[in-house]
PDB file of C-alpha atoms in Angstrom:
ATOM      1  CA  MET A 269      47.929-168.669   4.389  1.00 84.00           C
ATOM      2  CA  PRO A 270      50.781-168.201   1.922  1.00 91.00           C
ATOM      3  CA  ALA A 271      54.296-169.166   2.945  1.00 94.00           C
ATOM      4  CA  SER A 272      56.344-166.490   4.646  1.00 93.00           C
ATOM      5  CA  GLN A 273      59.881-165.561   3.718  1.00 94.00           C
ATOM      6  CA  ASP A 274      61.125-167.581   6.720  1.00 95.00           C
ATOM      7  CA  GLU A 275      59.094-170.614   5.603  1.00 97.00           C
ATOM      8  CA  LEU A 276      60.563-170.295   2.103  1.00 97.00           C
ATOM      9  CA  PHE A 277      64.096-170.239   3.513  1.00 97.00           C
ATOM     10  CA  ALA A 278      63.331-173.225   5.770  1.00 97.00           C
ATOM     11  CA  PHE A 279      61.993-175.167   2.767  1.00 98.00           C
ATOM     12  CA  LEU A 280      65.096-174.351   0.725  1.00 98.00           C
ATOM     13  CA  GLU A 281      67.290-175.423   3.639  1.00 97.00           C
ATOM     14  CA  SER A 282      65.333-178.694   3.955  1.00 97.00           C
ATOM     15  CA  LEU A 283      66.272-179.377   0.323  1.00 97.00           C
ATOM     16  CA  GLY A 284      69.938-178.716   1.094  1.00 97.00           C
ATOM     17  CA  ILE A 285      69.873-175.511  -0.971  1.00 97.00           C
ATOM     18  CA  GLU A 286      72.126-172.644   0.058  1.00 96.00           C
ATOM     19  CA  THR A 287      71.136-169.068  -0.680  1.00 97.00           C
ATOM     20  CA  THR A 288      72.353-165.580   0.099  1.00 94.00           C
ATOM     21  CA  THR A 289      69.910-162.742   0.683  1.00 94.00           C
ATOM     22  CA  VAL A 290      70.477-158.988   0.560  1.00 89.00           C
ATOM     23  CA  THR A 291      67.865-156.587   1.926  1.00 88.00           C
ATOM     24  CA  HIS A 292      67.218-153.282   0.178  1.00 82.00           C
ATOM     25  CA  PRO A 293      64.517-150.648  -0.324  1.00 75.00           C
ATOM     26  CA  PRO A 294      61.415-151.880  -2.183  1.00 72.00           C
ATOM     27  CA  LEU A 295      62.014-152.525  -5.892  1.00 67.00           C
ATOM     28  CA  TYR A 296      59.064-152.653  -8.276  1.00 63.00           C
ATOM     29  CA  THR A 297      60.655-152.771 -11.727  1.00 65.00           C
ATOM     30  CA  VAL A 298      63.685-154.181 -13.528  1.00 65.00           C
ATOM     31  CA  GLU A 299      64.893-150.604 -13.997  1.00 67.00           C
ATOM     32  CA  GLU A 300      64.809-149.929 -10.247  1.00 65.00           C
ATOM     33  CA  SER A 301      66.615-153.186  -9.485  1.00 65.00           C
ATOM     34  CA  GLN A 302      69.404-152.404 -11.956  1.00 65.00           C
ATOM     35  CA  ALA A 303      70.670-149.835  -9.459  1.00 63.00           C
ATOM     36  CA  LEU A 304      71.873-152.801  -7.376  1.00 63.00           C
ATOM     37  CA  ARG A 305      74.096-154.236 -10.097  1.00 59.00           C
ATOM     38  CA  GLY A 306      77.572-154.759  -8.777  1.00 62.00           C
ATOM     39  CA  ALA A 307      76.254-155.300  -5.244  1.00 68.00           C
ATOM     40  CA  ILE A 308      74.526-158.579  -6.141  1.00 77.00           C
ATOM     41  CA  ASP A 309      76.346-161.026  -8.416  1.00 81.00           C
ATOM     42  CA  GLY A 310      74.596-163.347 -10.859  1.00 87.00           C
ATOM     43  CA  LEU A 311      71.874-162.997 -13.447  1.00 90.00           C
ATOM     44  CA  HIS A 312      68.735-161.036 -12.695  1.00 87.00           C
ATOM     45  CA  SER A 313      65.254-161.619 -14.025  1.00 91.00           C
ATOM     46  CA  LYS A 314      61.926-160.274 -15.031  1.00 91.00           C
ATOM     47  CA  ASN A 315      58.917-162.328 -14.018  1.00 94.00           C
ATOM     48  CA  LEU A 316      55.545-162.219 -15.741  1.00 96.00           C
ATOM     49  CA  PHE A 317      52.352-163.720 -14.293  1.00 97.00           C
ATOM     50  CA  LEU A 318      50.181-164.530 -17.312  1.00 97.00           C
ATOM     51  CA  LYS A 319      46.961-166.299 -18.227  1.00 96.00           C
ATOM     52  CA  ASP A 320      45.477-167.450 -21.500  1.00 96.00           C
ATOM     53  CA  LYS A 321      41.899-167.153 -22.751  1.00 93.00           C
ATOM     54  CA  LYS A 322      40.948-170.509 -21.208  1.00 95.00           C
ATOM     55  CA  GLY A 323      42.351-169.585 -17.803  1.00 94.00           C
ATOM     56  CA  ALA A 324      45.621-171.545 -17.967  1.00 96.00           C
ATOM     57  CA  LEU A 325      48.262-169.803 -15.881  1.00 97.00           C
ATOM     58  CA  PHE A 326      51.937-169.212 -16.631  1.00 98.00           C
ATOM     59  CA  LEU A 327      54.856-167.726 -14.751  1.00 98.00           C
ATOM     60  CA  VAL A 328      57.467-166.566 -17.264  1.00 97.00           C
ATOM     61  CA  VAL A 329      60.886-166.182 -15.647  1.00 97.00           C
ATOM     62  CA  ALA A 330      63.321-164.580 -18.080  1.00 95.00           C
ATOM     63  CA  GLU A 331      66.703-162.903 -17.980  1.00 93.00           C
ATOM     64  CA  GLU A 332      66.063-159.223 -17.270  1.00 89.00           C
ATOM     65  CA  ASN A 333      67.072-158.051 -20.758  1.00 88.00           C
ATOM     66  CA  ALA A 334      65.230-160.775 -22.679  1.00 91.00           C
ATOM     67  CA  ALA A 335      62.885-159.601 -25.410  1.00 89.00           C
ATOM     68  CA  ILE A 336      59.479-161.224 -24.894  1.00 92.00           C
ATOM     69  CA  ASP A 337      56.911-160.812 -27.654  1.00 91.00           C
ATOM     70  CA  LEU A 338      53.627-161.124 -25.755  1.00 90.00           C
ATOM     71  CA  LYS A 339      51.689-161.207 -29.030  1.00 91.00           C
ATOM     72  CA  ARG A 340      53.412-164.460 -30.059  1.00 92.00           C
ATOM     73  CA  LEU A 341      54.449-165.953 -26.722  1.00 94.00           C
ATOM     74  CA  HIS A 342      51.376-168.208 -26.636  1.00 94.00           C
ATOM     75  CA  GLU A 343      52.724-170.084 -29.667  1.00 93.00           C
ATOM     76  CA  ARG A 344      55.885-171.011 -27.749  1.00 93.00           C
ATOM     77  CA  ILE A 345      54.359-171.945 -24.386  1.00 95.00           C
ATOM     78  CA  GLY A 346      51.304-173.904 -25.529  1.00 93.00           C
ATOM     79  CA  ALA A 347      48.740-171.361 -24.382  1.00 94.00           C
ATOM     80  CA  SER A 348      45.233-171.190 -25.809  1.00 93.00           C
ATOM     81  CA  GLY A 349      45.372-167.944 -27.727  1.00 91.00           C
ATOM     82  CA  ARG A 350      47.182-164.815 -26.695  1.00 93.00           C
ATOM     83  CA  VAL A 351      48.192-164.329 -23.094  1.00 96.00           C
ATOM     84  CA  SER A 352      47.448-161.398 -20.832  1.00 95.00           C
ATOM     85  CA  PHE A 353      48.594-160.418 -17.377  1.00 96.00           C
ATOM     86  CA  GLY A 354      46.856-162.173 -14.520  1.00 96.00           C
ATOM     87  CA  SER A 355      45.122-159.977 -11.956  1.00 96.00           C
ATOM     88  CA  ALA A 356      46.819-158.907  -8.749  1.00 95.00           C
ATOM     89  CA  GLU A 357      44.158-160.795  -6.795  1.00 96.00           C
ATOM     90  CA  LEU A 358      44.796-164.030  -8.689  1.00 96.00           C
ATOM     91  CA  MET A 359      48.553-163.580  -8.312  1.00 96.00           C
ATOM     92  CA  GLN A 360      48.217-163.062  -4.586  1.00 95.00           C
ATOM     93  CA  SER A 361      45.898-166.047  -4.120  1.00 95.00           C
ATOM     94  CA  LEU A 362      48.082-168.370  -6.199  1.00 96.00           C
ATOM     95  CA  LEU A 363      51.649-167.207  -5.540  1.00 97.00           C
ATOM     96  CA  GLY A 364      51.162-165.333  -2.279  1.00 95.00           C
ATOM     97  CA  VAL A 365      52.916-162.224  -3.622  1.00 95.00           C
ATOM     98  CA  LEU A 366      51.944-158.690  -4.533  1.00 89.00           C
ATOM     99  CA  PRO A 367      52.685-156.937  -7.840  1.00 87.00           C
ATOM    100  CA  GLY A 368      56.346-155.944  -7.873  1.00 86.00           C
ATOM    101  CA  SER A 369      57.287-159.088  -5.949  1.00 90.00           C
ATOM    102  CA  VAL A 370      56.612-161.731  -8.618  1.00 94.00           C
ATOM    103  CA  THR A 371      59.161-164.500  -8.246  1.00 96.00           C
ATOM    104  CA  PRO A 372      59.600-168.170  -9.053  1.00 98.00           C
ATOM    105  CA  PHE A 373      59.862-168.696  -5.281  1.00 98.00           C
ATOM    106  CA  GLY A 374      56.118-167.965  -5.214  1.00 98.00           C
ATOM    107  CA  VAL A 375      55.387-171.444  -6.564  1.00 98.00           C
ATOM    108  CA  ILE A 376      55.876-172.693  -3.016  1.00 98.00           C
ATOM    109  CA  ASN A 377      52.302-171.419  -2.560  1.00 97.00           C
ATOM    110  CA  ASP A 378      50.902-172.958  -5.771  1.00 97.00           C
ATOM    111  CA  GLN A 379      49.886-176.290  -4.244  1.00 95.00           C
ATOM    112  CA  PRO A 380      48.820-178.378  -5.960  1.00 95.00           C
ATOM    113  CA  ALA A 381      50.587-176.956  -9.017  1.00 96.00           C
ATOM    114  CA  ARG A 382      48.154-174.999 -11.203  1.00 96.00           C
ATOM    115  CA  LEU A 383      50.541-172.879 -13.211  1.00 96.00           C
ATOM    116  CA  THR A 384      53.271-173.629 -15.713  1.00 97.00           C
ATOM    117  CA  VAL A 385      56.686-172.149 -15.039  1.00 98.00           C
ATOM    118  CA  VAL A 386      58.374-171.015 -18.250  1.00 97.00           C
ATOM    119  CA  LEU A 387      62.065-170.577 -17.512  1.00 97.00           C
ATOM    120  CA  ASP A 388      64.573-168.830 -19.749  1.00 96.00           C
ATOM    121  CA  GLU A 389      67.419-171.212 -20.639  1.00 95.00           C
ATOM    122  CA  ALA A 390      69.838-168.352 -19.952  1.00 94.00           C
ATOM    123  CA  LEU A 391      68.800-168.497 -16.291  1.00 95.00           C
ATOM    124  CA  ALA A 392      68.609-172.297 -16.134  1.00 95.00           C
ATOM    125  CA  THR A 393      72.207-172.628 -17.316  1.00 93.00           C
ATOM    126  CA  ALA A 394      73.704-169.720 -15.388  1.00 92.00           C
ATOM    127  CA  GLY A 395      75.818-170.012 -12.279  1.00 91.00           C
ATOM    128  CA  ALA A 396      73.945-167.780  -9.862  1.00 94.00           C
ATOM    129  CA  VAL A 397      70.486-166.275 -10.356  1.00 95.00           C
ATOM    130  CA  ASN A 398      68.571-163.731  -8.273  1.00 94.00           C
ATOM    131  CA  PHE A 399      64.935-163.363  -7.285  1.00 95.00           C
ATOM    132  CA  HIS A 400      62.815-161.677  -4.648  1.00 92.00           C
ATOM    133  CA  PRO A 401      62.152-164.050  -1.732  1.00 96.00           C
ATOM    134  CA  LEU A 402      58.358-163.405  -1.793  1.00 95.00           C
ATOM    135  CA  VAL A 403      58.882-159.699  -0.967  1.00 91.00           C
ATOM    136  CA  ASN A 404      60.447-156.914  -3.009  1.00 88.00           C
ATOM    137  CA  THR A 405      62.572-155.624  -0.140  1.00 89.00           C
ATOM    138  CA  ALA A 406      65.186-158.342  -0.572  1.00 90.00           C
ATOM    139  CA  THR A 407      66.972-160.287  -3.288  1.00 91.00           C
ATOM    140  CA  THR A 408      68.017-163.899  -2.876  1.00 95.00           C
ATOM    141  CA  THR A 409      70.865-165.454  -4.845  1.00 95.00           C
ATOM    142  CA  ILE A 410      70.559-169.157  -5.648  1.00 97.00           C
ATOM    143  CA  ALA A 411      72.509-171.489  -7.926  1.00 97.00           C
ATOM    144  CA  ALA A 412      70.602-172.149 -11.160  1.00 97.00           C
ATOM    145  CA  ALA A 413      70.722-175.913 -10.560  1.00 97.00           C
ATOM    146  CA  ASP A 414      69.239-175.349  -7.113  1.00 98.00           C
ATOM    147  CA  LEU A 415      66.447-173.221  -8.576  1.00 98.00           C
ATOM    148  CA  LEU A 416      65.547-176.148 -10.829  1.00 98.00           C
ATOM    149  CA  ALA A 417      65.604-178.482  -7.820  1.00 98.00           C
ATOM    150  CA  PHE A 418      63.331-176.101  -5.895  1.00 98.00           C
ATOM    151  CA  LEU A 419      60.854-175.844  -8.774  1.00 98.00           C
ATOM    152  CA  ARG A 420      60.714-179.621  -9.145  1.00 98.00           C
ATOM    153  CA  ALA A 421      60.325-180.113  -5.375  1.00 98.00           C
ATOM    154  CA  THR A 422      57.203-177.925  -5.515  1.00 98.00           C
ATOM    155  CA  GLY A 423      55.746-179.944  -8.403  1.00 97.00           C
ATOM    156  CA  HIS A 424      56.645-177.431 -11.121  1.00 98.00           C
ATOM    157  CA  GLU A 425      58.692-179.001 -13.926  1.00 97.00           C
ATOM    158  CA  PRO A 426      59.769-175.887 -15.850  1.00 97.00           C
ATOM    159  CA  LEU A 427      59.303-175.425 -19.578  1.00 97.00           C
ATOM    160  CA  LEU A 428      62.727-174.231 -20.762  1.00 96.00           C
ATOM    161  CA  LEU A 429      62.784-171.671 -23.581  1.00 95.00           C
ATOM    162  CA  SER A 430      65.513-169.520 -25.027  1.00 92.00           C
ATOM    163  CA  PHE A 431      64.231-165.977 -25.200  1.00 87.00           C
ATOM    164  CA  SER A 432      67.458-164.591 -26.643  1.00 70.00           C
ATOM    165  CA  GLN A 433      67.154-166.883 -29.684  1.00 52.00           C
ATOM    166  CA  ALA A 434      63.512-165.901 -30.069  1.00 41.00           C
ATOM    167  CA  ALA A 435      64.463-162.227 -30.073  1.00 40.00           C
ATOM    168  CA  ALA A 436      67.080-162.819 -32.769  1.00 39.00           C
ATOM    169  CA  SER A 437      64.859-164.987 -34.967  1.00 38.00           C
ATOM    170  CA  PRO A 438      61.876-163.265 -36.630  1.00 40.00           C
ATOM    171  CA  ASP A 439      60.086-166.547 -37.374  1.00 39.00           C
ATOM    172  CA  LEU A 440      59.594-167.589 -33.707  1.00 37.00           C
TER     173      LEU A 440
END
């Protein structure tokens, strides 16, 4: 059974991590979530559940406006060939979330760790960052340093990449 939202919050609390959560109507896309800007402070993200041709799994967590070139991303994350989106079934079995609810908090369910978390440096170095707490009817604000602590506590040492530099540099 995947962790519930309450179990996620209890785990965060056990780590001494403070969060704030706002409930809202279901949000499925970055565009829909942008309607909440101003009501929820901090950086927001887009989250991509990906797999490579050999079945390696990746969760790319990037600032919502980051340009991600899926045709060349494999070169930056160490994937075997180009990446594609993982199936909804695989996402649900591994992260315990449905499409539209993809979140780095889902790694609480990836035990032992099977996927690689690729985290945008813009998020890793921000003050506050925001993600769905396993459901897309809420947004949880967490300090970036605490997100890193959470990821590490679940056995997921993130691969830090700068997507903004990649977007500005044609040779990456």
